[in-house]
PDB file of N, CA and C in Angstrom:
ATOM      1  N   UNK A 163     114.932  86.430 104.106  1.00 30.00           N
ATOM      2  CA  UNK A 163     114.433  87.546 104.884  1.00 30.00           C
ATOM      3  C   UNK A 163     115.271  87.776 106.124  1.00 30.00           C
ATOM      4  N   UNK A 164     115.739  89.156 106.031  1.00 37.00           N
ATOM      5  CA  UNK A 164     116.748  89.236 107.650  1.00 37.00           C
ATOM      6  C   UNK A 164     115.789  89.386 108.972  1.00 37.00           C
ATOM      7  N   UNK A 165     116.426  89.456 109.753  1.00 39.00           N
ATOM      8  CA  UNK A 165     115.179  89.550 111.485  1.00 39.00           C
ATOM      9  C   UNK A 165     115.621  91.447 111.882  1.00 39.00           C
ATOM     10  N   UNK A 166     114.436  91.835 112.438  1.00 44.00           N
ATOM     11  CA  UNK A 166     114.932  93.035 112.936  1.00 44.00           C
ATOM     12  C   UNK A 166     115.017  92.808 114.373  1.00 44.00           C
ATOM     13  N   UNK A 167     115.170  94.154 115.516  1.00 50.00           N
ATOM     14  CA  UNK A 167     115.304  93.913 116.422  1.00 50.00           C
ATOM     15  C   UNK A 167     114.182  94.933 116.925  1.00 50.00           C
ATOM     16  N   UNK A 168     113.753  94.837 117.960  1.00 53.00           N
ATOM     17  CA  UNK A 168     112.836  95.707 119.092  1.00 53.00           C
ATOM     18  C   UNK A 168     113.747  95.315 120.461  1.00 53.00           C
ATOM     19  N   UNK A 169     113.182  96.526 120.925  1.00 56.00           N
ATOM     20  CA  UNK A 169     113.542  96.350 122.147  1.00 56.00           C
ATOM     21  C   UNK A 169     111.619  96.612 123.289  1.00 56.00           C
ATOM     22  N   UNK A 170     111.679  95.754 124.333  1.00 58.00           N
ATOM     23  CA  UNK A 170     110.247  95.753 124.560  1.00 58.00           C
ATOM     24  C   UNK A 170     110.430  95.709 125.868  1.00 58.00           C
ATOM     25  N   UNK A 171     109.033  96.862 126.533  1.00 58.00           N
ATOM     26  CA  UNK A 171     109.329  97.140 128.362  1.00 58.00           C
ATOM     27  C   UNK A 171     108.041  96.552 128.451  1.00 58.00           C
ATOM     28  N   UNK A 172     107.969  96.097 129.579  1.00 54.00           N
ATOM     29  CA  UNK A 172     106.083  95.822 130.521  1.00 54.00           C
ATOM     30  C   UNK A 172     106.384  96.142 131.727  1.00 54.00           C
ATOM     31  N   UNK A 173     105.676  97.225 132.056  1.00 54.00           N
ATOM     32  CA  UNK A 173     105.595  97.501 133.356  1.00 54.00           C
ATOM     33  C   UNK A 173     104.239  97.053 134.082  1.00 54.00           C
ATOM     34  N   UNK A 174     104.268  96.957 135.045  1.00 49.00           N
ATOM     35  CA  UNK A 174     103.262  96.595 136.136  1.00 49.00           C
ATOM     36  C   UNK A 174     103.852  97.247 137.665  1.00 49.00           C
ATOM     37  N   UNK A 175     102.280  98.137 138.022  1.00 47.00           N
ATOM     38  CA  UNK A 175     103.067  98.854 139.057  1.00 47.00           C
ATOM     39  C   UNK A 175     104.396  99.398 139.259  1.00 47.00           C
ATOM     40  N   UNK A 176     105.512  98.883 139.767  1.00 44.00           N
ATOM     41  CA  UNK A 176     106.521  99.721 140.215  1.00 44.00           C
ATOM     42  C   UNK A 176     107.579  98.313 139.063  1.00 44.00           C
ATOM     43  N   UNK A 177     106.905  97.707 138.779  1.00 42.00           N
ATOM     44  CA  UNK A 177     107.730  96.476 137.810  1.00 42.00           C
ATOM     45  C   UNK A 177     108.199  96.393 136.632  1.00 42.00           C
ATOM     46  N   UNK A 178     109.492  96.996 136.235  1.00 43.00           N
ATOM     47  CA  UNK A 178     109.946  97.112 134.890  1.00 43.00           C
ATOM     48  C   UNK A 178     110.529  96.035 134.317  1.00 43.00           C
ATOM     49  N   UNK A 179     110.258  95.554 133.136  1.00 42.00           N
ATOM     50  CA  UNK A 179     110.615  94.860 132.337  1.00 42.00           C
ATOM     51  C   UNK A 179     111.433  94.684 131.183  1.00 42.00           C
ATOM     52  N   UNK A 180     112.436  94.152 130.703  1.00 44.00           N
ATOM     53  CA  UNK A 180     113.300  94.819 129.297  1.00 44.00           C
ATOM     54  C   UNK A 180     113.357  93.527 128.626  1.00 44.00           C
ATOM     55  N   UNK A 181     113.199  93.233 127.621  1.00 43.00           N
ATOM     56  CA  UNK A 181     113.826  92.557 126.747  1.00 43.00           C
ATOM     57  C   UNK A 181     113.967  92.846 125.479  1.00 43.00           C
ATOM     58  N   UNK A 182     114.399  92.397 124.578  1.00 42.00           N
ATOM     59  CA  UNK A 182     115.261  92.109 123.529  1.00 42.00           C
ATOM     60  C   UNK A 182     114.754  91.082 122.464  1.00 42.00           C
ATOM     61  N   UNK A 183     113.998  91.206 121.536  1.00 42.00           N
ATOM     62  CA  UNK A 183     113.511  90.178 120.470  1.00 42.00           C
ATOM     63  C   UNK A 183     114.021  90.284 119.474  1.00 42.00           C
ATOM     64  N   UNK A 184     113.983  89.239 118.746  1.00 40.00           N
ATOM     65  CA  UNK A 184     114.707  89.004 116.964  1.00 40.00           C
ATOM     66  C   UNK A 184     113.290  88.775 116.016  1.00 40.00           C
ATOM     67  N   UNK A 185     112.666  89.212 115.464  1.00 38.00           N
ATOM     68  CA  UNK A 185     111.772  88.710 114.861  1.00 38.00           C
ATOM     69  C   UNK A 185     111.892  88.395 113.197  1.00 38.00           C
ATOM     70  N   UNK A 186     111.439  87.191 113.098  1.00 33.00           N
ATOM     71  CA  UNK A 186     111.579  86.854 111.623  1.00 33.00           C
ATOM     72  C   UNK A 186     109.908  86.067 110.967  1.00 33.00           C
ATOM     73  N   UNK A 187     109.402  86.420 110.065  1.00 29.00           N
ATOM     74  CA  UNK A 187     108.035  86.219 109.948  1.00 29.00           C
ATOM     75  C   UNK A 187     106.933  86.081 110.655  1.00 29.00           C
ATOM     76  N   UNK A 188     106.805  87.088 111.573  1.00 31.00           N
ATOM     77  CA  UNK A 188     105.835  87.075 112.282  1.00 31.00           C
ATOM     78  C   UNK A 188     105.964  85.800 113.497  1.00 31.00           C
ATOM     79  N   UNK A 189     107.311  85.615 113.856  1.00 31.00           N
ATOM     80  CA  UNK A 189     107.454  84.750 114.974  1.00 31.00           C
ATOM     81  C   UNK A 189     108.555  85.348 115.855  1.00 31.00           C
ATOM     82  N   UNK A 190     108.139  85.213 117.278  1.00 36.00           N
ATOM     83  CA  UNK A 190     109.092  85.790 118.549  1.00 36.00           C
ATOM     84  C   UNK A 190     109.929  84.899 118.458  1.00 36.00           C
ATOM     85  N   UNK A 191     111.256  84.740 118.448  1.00 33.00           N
ATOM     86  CA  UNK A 191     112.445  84.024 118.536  1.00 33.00           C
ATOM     87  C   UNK A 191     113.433  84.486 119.480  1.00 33.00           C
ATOM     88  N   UNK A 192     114.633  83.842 119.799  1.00 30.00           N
ATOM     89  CA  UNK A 192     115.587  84.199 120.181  1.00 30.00           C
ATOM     90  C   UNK A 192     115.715  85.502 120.708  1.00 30.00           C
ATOM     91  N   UNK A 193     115.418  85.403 122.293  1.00 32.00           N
ATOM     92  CA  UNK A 193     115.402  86.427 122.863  1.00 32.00           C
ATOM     93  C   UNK A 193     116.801  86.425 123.430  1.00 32.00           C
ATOM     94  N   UNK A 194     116.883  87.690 123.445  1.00 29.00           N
ATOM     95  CA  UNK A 194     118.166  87.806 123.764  1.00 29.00           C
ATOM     96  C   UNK A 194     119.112  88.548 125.464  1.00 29.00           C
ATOM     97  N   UNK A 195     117.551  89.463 125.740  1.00 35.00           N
ATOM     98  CA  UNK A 195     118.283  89.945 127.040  1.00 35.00           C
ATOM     99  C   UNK A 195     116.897  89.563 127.974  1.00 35.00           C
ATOM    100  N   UNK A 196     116.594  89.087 129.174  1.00 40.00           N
ATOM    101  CA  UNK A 196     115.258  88.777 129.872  1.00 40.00           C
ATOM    102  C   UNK A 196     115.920  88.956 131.640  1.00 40.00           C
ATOM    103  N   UNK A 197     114.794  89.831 132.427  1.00 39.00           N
ATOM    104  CA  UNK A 197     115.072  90.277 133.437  1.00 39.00           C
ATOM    105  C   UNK A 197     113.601  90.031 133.855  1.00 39.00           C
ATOM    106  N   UNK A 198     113.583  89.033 134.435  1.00 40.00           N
ATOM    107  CA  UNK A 198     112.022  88.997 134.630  1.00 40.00           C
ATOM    108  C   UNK A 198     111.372  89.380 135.865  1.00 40.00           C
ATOM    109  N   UNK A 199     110.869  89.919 136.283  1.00 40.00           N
ATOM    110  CA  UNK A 199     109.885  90.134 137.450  1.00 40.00           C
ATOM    111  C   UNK A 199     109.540  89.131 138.057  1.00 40.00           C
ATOM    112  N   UNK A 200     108.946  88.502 139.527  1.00 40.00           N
ATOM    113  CA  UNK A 200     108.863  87.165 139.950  1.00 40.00           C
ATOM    114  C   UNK A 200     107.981  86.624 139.665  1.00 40.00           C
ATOM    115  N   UNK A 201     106.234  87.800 139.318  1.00 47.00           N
ATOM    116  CA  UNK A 201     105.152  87.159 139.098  1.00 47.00           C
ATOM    117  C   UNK A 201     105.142  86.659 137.403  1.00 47.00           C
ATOM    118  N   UNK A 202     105.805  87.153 136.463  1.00 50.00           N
ATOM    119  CA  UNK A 202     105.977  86.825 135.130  1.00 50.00           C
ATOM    120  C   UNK A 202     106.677  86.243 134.339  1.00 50.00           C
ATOM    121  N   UNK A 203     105.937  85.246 133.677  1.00 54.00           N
ATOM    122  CA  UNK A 203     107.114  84.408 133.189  1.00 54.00           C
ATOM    123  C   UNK A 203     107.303  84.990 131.676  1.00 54.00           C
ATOM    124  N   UNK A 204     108.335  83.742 130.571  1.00 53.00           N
ATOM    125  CA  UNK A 204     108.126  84.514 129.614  1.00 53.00           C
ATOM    126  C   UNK A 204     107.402  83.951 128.554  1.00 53.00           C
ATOM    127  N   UNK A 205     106.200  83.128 128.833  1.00 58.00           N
ATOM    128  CA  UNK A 205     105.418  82.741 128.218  1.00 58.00           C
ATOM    129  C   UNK A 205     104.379  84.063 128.247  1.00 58.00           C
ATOM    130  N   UNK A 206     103.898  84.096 129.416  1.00 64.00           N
ATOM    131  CA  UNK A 206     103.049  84.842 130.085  1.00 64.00           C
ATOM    132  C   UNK A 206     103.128  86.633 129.491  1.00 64.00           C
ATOM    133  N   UNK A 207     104.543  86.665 129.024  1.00 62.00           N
ATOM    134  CA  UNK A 207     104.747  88.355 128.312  1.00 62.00           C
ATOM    135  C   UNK A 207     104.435  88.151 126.966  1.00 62.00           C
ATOM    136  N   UNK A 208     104.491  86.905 126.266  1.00 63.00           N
ATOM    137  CA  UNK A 208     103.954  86.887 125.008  1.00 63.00           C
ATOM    138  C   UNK A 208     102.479  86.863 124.845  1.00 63.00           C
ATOM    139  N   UNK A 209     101.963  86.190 125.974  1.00 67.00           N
ATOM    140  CA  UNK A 209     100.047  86.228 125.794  1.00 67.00           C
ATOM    141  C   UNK A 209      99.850  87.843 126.268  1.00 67.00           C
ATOM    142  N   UNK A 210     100.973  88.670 127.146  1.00 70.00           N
ATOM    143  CA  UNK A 210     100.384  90.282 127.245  1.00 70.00           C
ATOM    144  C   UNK A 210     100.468  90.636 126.208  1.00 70.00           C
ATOM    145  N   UNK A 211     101.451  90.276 125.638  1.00 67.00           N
ATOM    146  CA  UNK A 211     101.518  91.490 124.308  1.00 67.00           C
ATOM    147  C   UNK A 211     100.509  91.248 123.374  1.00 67.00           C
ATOM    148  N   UNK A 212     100.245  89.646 123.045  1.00 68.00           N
ATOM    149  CA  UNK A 212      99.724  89.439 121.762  1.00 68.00           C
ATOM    150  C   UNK A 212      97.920  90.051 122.102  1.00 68.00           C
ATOM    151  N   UNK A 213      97.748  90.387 123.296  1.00 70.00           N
ATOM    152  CA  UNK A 213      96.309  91.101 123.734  1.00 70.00           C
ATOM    153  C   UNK A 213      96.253  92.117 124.273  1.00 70.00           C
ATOM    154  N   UNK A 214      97.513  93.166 123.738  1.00 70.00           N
ATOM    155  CA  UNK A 214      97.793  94.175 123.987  1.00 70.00           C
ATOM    156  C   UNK A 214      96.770  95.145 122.778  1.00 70.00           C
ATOM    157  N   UNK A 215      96.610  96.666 122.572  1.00 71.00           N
ATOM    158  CA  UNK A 215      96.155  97.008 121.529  1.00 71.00           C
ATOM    159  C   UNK A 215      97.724  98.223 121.962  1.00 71.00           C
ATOM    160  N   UNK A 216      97.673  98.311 120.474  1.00 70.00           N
ATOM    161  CA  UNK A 216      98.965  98.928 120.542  1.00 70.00           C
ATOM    162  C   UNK A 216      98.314 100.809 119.321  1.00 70.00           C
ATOM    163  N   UNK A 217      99.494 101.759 119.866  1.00 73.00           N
ATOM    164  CA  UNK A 217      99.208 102.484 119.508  1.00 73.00           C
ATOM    165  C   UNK A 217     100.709 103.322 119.197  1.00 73.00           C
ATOM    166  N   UNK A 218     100.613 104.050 117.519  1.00 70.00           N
ATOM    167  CA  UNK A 218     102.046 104.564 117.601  1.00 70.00           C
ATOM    168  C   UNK A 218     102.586 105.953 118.416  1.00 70.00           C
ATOM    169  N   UNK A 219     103.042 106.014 119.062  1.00 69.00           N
ATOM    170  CA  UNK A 219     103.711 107.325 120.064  1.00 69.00           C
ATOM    171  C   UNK A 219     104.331 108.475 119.224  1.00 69.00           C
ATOM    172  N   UNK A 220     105.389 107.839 118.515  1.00 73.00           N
ATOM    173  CA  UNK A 220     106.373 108.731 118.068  1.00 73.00           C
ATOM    174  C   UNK A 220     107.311 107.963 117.266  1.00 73.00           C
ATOM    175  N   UNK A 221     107.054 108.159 115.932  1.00 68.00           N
ATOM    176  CA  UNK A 221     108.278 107.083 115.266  1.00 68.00           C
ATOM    177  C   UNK A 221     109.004 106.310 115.735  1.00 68.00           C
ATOM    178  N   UNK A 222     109.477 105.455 116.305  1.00 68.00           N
ATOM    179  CA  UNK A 222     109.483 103.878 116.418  1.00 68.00           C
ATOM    180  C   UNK A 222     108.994 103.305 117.726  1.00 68.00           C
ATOM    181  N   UNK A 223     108.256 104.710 118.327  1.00 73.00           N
ATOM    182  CA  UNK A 223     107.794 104.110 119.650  1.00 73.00           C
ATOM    183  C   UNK A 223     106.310 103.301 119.188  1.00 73.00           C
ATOM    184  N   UNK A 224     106.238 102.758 119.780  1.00 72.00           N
ATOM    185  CA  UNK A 224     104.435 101.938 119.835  1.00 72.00           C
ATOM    186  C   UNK A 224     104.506 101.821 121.722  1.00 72.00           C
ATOM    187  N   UNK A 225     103.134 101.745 121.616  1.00 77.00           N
ATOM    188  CA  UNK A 225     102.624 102.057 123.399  1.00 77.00           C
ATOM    189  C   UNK A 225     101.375 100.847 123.397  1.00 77.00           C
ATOM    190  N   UNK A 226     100.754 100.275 124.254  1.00 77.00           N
ATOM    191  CA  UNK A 226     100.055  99.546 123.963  1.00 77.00           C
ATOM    192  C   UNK A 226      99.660  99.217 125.701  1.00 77.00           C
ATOM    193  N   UNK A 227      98.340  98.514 125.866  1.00 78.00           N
ATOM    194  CA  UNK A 227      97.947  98.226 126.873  1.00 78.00           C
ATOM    195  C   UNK A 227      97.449  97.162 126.805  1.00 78.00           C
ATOM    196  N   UNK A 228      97.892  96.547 127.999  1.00 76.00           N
ATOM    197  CA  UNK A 228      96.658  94.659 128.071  1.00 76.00           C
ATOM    198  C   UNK A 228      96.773  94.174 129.551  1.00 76.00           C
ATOM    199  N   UNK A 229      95.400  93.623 129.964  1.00 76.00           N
ATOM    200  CA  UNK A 229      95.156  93.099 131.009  1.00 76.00           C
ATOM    201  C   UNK A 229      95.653  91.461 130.772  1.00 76.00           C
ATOM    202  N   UNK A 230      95.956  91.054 132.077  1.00 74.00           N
ATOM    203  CA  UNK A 230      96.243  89.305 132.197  1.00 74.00           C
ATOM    204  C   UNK A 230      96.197  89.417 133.450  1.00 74.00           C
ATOM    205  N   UNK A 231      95.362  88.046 133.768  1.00 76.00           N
ATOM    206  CA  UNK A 231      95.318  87.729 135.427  1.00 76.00           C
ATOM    207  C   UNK A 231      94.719  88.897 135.967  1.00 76.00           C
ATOM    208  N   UNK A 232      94.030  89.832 135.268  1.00 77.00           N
ATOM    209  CA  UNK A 232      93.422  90.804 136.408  1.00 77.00           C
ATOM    210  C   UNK A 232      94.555  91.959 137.102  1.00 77.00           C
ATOM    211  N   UNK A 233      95.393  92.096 136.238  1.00 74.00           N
ATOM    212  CA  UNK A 233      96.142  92.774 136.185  1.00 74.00           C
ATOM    213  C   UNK A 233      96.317  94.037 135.064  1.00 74.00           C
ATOM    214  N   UNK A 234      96.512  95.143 134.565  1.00 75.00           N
ATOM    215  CA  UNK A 234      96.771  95.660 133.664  1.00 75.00           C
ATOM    216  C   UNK A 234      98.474  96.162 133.382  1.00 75.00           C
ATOM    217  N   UNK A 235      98.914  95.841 132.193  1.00 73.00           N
ATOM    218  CA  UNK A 235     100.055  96.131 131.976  1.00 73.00           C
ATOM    219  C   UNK A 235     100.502  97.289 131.114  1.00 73.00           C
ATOM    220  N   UNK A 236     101.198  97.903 130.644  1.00 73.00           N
ATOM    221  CA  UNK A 236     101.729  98.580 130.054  1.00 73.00           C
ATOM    222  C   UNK A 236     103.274  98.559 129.088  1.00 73.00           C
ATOM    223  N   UNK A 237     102.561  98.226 127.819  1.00 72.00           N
ATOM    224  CA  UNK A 237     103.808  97.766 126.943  1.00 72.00           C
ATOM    225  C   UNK A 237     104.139  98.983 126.183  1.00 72.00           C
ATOM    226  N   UNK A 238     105.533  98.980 126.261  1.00 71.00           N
ATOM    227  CA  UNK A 238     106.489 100.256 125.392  1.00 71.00           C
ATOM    228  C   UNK A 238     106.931  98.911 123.968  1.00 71.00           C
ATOM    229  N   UNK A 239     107.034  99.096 122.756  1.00 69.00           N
ATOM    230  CA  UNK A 239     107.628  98.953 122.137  1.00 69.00           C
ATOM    231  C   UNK A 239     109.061  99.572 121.321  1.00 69.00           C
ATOM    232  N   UNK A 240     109.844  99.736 120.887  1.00 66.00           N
ATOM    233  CA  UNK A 240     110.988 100.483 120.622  1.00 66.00           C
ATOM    234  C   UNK A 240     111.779  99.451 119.587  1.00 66.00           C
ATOM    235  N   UNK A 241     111.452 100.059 118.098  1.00 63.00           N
ATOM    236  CA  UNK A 241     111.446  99.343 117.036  1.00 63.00           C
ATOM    237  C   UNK A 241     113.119  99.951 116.967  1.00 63.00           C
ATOM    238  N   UNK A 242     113.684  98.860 116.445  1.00 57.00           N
ATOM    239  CA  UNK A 242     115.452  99.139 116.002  1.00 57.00           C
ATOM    240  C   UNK A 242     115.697  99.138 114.363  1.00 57.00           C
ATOM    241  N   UNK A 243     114.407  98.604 113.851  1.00 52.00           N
ATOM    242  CA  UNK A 243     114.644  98.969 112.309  1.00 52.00           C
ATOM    243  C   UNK A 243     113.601  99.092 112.034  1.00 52.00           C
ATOM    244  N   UNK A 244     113.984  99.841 110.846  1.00 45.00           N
ATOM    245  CA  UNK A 244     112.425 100.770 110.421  1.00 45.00           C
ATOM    246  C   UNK A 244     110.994  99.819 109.756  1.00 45.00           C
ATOM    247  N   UNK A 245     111.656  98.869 109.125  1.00 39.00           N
ATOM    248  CA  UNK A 245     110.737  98.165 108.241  1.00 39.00           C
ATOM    249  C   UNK A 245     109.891  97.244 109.696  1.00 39.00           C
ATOM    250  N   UNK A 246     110.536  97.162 110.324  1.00 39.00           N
ATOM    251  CA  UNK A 246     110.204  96.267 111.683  1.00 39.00           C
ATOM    252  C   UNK A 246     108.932  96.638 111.997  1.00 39.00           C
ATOM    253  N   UNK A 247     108.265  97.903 111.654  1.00 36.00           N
ATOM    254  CA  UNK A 247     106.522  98.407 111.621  1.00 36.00           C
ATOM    255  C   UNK A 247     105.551  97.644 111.692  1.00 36.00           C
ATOM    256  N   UNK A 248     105.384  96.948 110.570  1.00 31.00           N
ATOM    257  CA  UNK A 248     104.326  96.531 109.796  1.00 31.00           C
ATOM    258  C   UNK A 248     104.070  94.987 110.917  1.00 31.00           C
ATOM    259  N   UNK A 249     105.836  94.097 110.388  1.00 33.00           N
ATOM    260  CA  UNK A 249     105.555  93.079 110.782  1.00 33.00           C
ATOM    261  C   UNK A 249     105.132  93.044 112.400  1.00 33.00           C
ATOM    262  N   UNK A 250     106.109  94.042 113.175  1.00 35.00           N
ATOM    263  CA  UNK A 250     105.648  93.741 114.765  1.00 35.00           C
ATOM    264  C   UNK A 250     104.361  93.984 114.893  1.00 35.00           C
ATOM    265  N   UNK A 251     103.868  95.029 114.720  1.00 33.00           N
ATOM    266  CA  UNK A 251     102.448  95.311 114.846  1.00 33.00           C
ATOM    267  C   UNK A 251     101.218  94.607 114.476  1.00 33.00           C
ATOM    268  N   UNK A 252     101.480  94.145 113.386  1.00 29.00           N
ATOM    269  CA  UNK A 252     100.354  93.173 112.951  1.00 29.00           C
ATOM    270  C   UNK A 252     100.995  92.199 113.763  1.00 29.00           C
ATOM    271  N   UNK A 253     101.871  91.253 114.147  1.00 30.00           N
ATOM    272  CA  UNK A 253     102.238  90.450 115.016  1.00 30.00           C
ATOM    273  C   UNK A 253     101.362  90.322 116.554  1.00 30.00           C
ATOM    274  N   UNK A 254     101.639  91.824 116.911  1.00 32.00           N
ATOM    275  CA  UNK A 254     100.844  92.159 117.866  1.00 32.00           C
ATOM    276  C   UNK A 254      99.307  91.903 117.865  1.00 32.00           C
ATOM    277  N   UNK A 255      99.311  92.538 117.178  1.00 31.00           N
ATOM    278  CA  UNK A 255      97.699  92.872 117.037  1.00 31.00           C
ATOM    279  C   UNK A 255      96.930  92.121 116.493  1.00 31.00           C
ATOM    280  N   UNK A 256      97.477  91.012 115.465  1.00 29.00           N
ATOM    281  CA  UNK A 256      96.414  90.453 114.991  1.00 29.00           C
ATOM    282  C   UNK A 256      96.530  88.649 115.807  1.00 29.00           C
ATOM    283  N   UNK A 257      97.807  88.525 115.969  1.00 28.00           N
ATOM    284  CA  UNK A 257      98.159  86.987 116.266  1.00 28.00           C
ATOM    285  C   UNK A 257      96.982  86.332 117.396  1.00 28.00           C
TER     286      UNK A 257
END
């Protein structure tokens, strides 16, 4: 099975976020680009996302929202291959 790529933002307030995932069976791996904000680590962006509810925008966009720490975030997803759908999302959403 090959890995696709996403590209994934979290914003908080004025706080943008970018990275870069490889995913291969429903597991976050090898990240590849991370710019982190001071309050977030990158443990801490995998428990946002995975309690994010996500919603599709516009063909390969997904949008999604999740609170942590009493905070609310705002996740962009931005799928780089097409089949990459199914698995990120249920990744998301169900993990």
């Amino acid at each position: 099975m090959g890995t696709e790529n996403a590209i994934i933002k979290i914003r908080n307030r004025k706080v943008e976020l970018k990275l870069t995932f490889e995913y291969a069976d429903h597991i976050m791996h090898n990240f590849m680009h991370y710019n982190p904000p001071h309050d977030v680590c990158f443990l801490d962006i995998q428990r946002i996302a995975k309690g994010a509810v996500f919603q599709n925008k516009k063909g390969r966009i997904w949008c999604g929202v999740a609170q942590f720490n009493g905070k609310k975030y705002q996740i962009v997803i931005i799928l780089t291959a097409k089949f990459a759908v199914v698995k990120t999302c249920y990744y998301y959403k169900h993990a």
